[in-house]
Amino acid sequence: MYRIVNKRRLNPTVTMMDIEAPLVARKAEAGQFIILRVDADGERIPLTVAGCDRERGTVKIIFQIVGGTTERLNHKEAGEYISDFVGPLGRATETEGLRKVCVVGGGVGCAIALPVAQKLASLGAEVHSIVGFRNKDLVILEEEFAAASKKLDIMTDDGSYGRKGVVTEPLKETLEAGEHFDEVIAIGPLVMMKFVVATCKPYGVKTVVSMNPIMIDGTGMCGGCRLTVGGKTKFACVDGPDFDGYEVDFDEAMMRGSMYRDFERHAYEEACNLFRKEVE
Amino acid sequence: MPNMNPKKNPMPTQEPQVRAHNFDEVALGYTAEIAVDEANRCLHCKNAPCVQGCPVNIHIPDFIQKVKEGDFEGAYGVIALSSSLPAVCGRVCPQESQCESKCVRGIKAEPVGIGTLERFVADYHNNHAAAEPAVPEQNGHKVAIVGSGPSGLTCAGDLAKLGYKVTVFEALHLAGGVLVYGIPEFRLPKKIVQKEVDELKKLGVDVETNVVIGKTLTIDELFEMGYEAVFVGSGAGLPRFMGIPGESLKGVYSANEFLTRNNLMKAYLGDPSTPIQHAKKVAVVGGGNVAMDAARTALRLGAEKVYIVYRRSLNELPARKEEVEHAMEEGIDFRLLQNPVEILGYQNPDDRRDPKNGCVTGIKVIKMELGEPDASGRRRPVEIPGSEEVLDVDCVVISIGTSPNPLIKDTTAGLEVNRHGGIIVEESTGKTTKEGVYAGGDAVTGAATVILAMGAGKTAAKAIDEYLKNK
């Protein structure tokens, strides 16, 4: 059992937790992920590491409530326990030799983009962050991004905060203006990463994306997380989760990601009903 | 007087039409009366060829003698000298190609039902034994075991009995390895695996779940933590795919994923938290035990039609004979000498957002004939041009084997692997190229059987004991 040390609501649908898991905290690096189960017989879900405190032995996770499992997790409070927590899995984001990087985050993906930006900043790289959200209420981690970035662009779909528009707009303007980046690192919804890649391609700037497909074991056994990268089958859990964005077949990944959509919606509604009953 | 009946006492089973719709165990086991009758078919041969056929060398005629005498607990005592998991082996060993293939009674008629007797004895013990096993005296030496599948559990049990302080590290949330995520409930009830794991814990073995060696901890760190030897039984790895068009469509699973969802994550229960597709028509590609398990699982999940697509003939099917027979009785359609060339999917030309887009609609197979023997000694299947046919299915399960997991190899300097990625070991000891590290099971051989993995665990336990005694 793994104790929830700290819990904080970042916005109405996104929650941050620090989980006591000293072995994971000792090793976890930006870009890696963990798998957790909330209760016995629960689903295994992968979540990318949003930070860790090696001395306290805690790992930070940030999750959006999108299904039954995240709904159940969100009902756990600090001091309570979750049943399983394993990691760090996958390969860390490669940061060596990068001097100037554009980090693009979308929605809850910003939670994963932040530790990458922070690591780059701590290594002395110049970071330009572009983060996008649907609206003002959903903006998270603004101060943290500002601290890690030389330049920060905040975008909202409806213009209720920052600039109105999508993340690819300032990215394109920056590249068009002749700015040179060693790398663009994009973390967010598949469709956002697909368009970030499309935006970067004409300028030939290397673009790395962080993939988050359906997963079960997370250790290279089940093959559920397979992707087509450069025409070859790759497994996000052991070969990734970061891949060269130019090589990833996003359309296939989006199609595969919808496999259990109906089931997940149903599970989410069930979980919501369950908790509503408990409240009454 | 031995019982000279030429036929084995048949294993009582659930009726095929009934069992095809439930996940309860198919084989029901001998009664005491049948067990004694079957035991009396054993001639107790002096040279006991059956023992040579057993990878862990159980003293077969001796345990059968005890069954003849009605001393079932005594029989268990004999088996336990050699095997740590008899209730498992009695169910999943390919006896027809091991002990029973050497049985003298098998020359002219059917061999003695050694496997079914082993299962009877183990179940008898599990249902009757009340005494807790004595915790062996500790010798103060620590050994780490990587993986809690059949090789790891066997190695752990043998070392614990010798007095070592053993810790088993398991990547998943539950111990048992392939015995819990791979082999389905109807062939190996999970409470039997749990019982075996509990027995090890009673011997003083610690089981640490949620630790991925190669990630959470490395092998070198295990030595730093005070473990003096490490056994790697991390099992088979990444599933292989065929490289044909359509393998990424929705409804295409590796057998590992399909079985893990069903078994470990219990997708077969009503209201599961982990989903599985309840397909109407399923094609399982491959001919091993795993393929049989996947096909029969699909049937039990409610499929109306399940195919096994295998590129060679019935004679080459690598699965256990009993599993093939059970699958056929249950109505699985064997498409032998056929090979998939493409998986077909749905695409709505007018609506890119149609949720059915990308779902499997069929599998195109081509007929094969057997040509000259290949490197494996089996006749190579060759395509018959123009013989393609489409099977109408909504789910495809690929069960053509696995390639070793890279996590340990990539993080352990000095541990060498062969060109297939299997860990290189000295066969007689399980010793790897790194001092103090031993390995066995699928991590070494690639996909093989439970009993071979157990044999490797046993060999390594003996070698580790010698290594540490002489260190």
Short mmCIF file of C-alpha atoms in Angstrom, two decimals, chain A residues 2-8 16-22 53 56-61 76-82:
data_model
loop_
_atom_site.label_atom_id
_atom_site.label_comp_id
_atom_site.label_asym_id
_atom_site.label_seq_id
_atom_site.Cartn_x
_atom_site.Cartn_y
_atom_site.Cartn_z
CA TYR A 2 1.22 3.48 -0.88
CA ARG A 3 0.30 6.53 1.19
CA ILE A 4 -1.01 9.75 -0.30
CA VAL A 5 1.08 12.36 1.49
CA ASN A 6 -0.39 15.43 -0.09
CA LYS A 7 -3.31 16.28 -2.35
CA ARG A 8 -4.09 19.54 -4.12
CA MET A 16 -2.04 16.75 -7.92
CA MET A 17 -0.88 14.15 -5.40
CA ASP A 18 2.39 13.26 -3.73
CA ILE A 19 2.62 9.52 -3.17
CA GLU A 20 5.04 7.87 -0.77
CA ALA A 21 7.12 5.48 -2.89
CA PRO A 22 10.79 5.83 -1.90
CA ASP A 53 11.25 14.53 -3.82
CA ARG A 56 11.11 12.63 1.36
CA GLY A 57 10.68 9.63 -0.91
CA THR A 58 7.58 10.96 -2.65
CA VAL A 59 6.53 11.01 -6.29
CA LYS A 60 4.27 13.70 -7.69
CA ILE A 61 1.44 12.77 -10.04
CA LYS A 76 -8.83 9.49 -1.99
CA GLU A 77 -7.57 12.05 0.48
CA ALA A 78 -4.15 12.80 1.96
CA GLY A 79 -3.33 10.15 4.57
CA GLU A 80 -5.23 7.44 2.68
CA TYR A 81 -3.57 4.69 0.68
CA ILE A 82 -3.66 3.35 -2.85
#
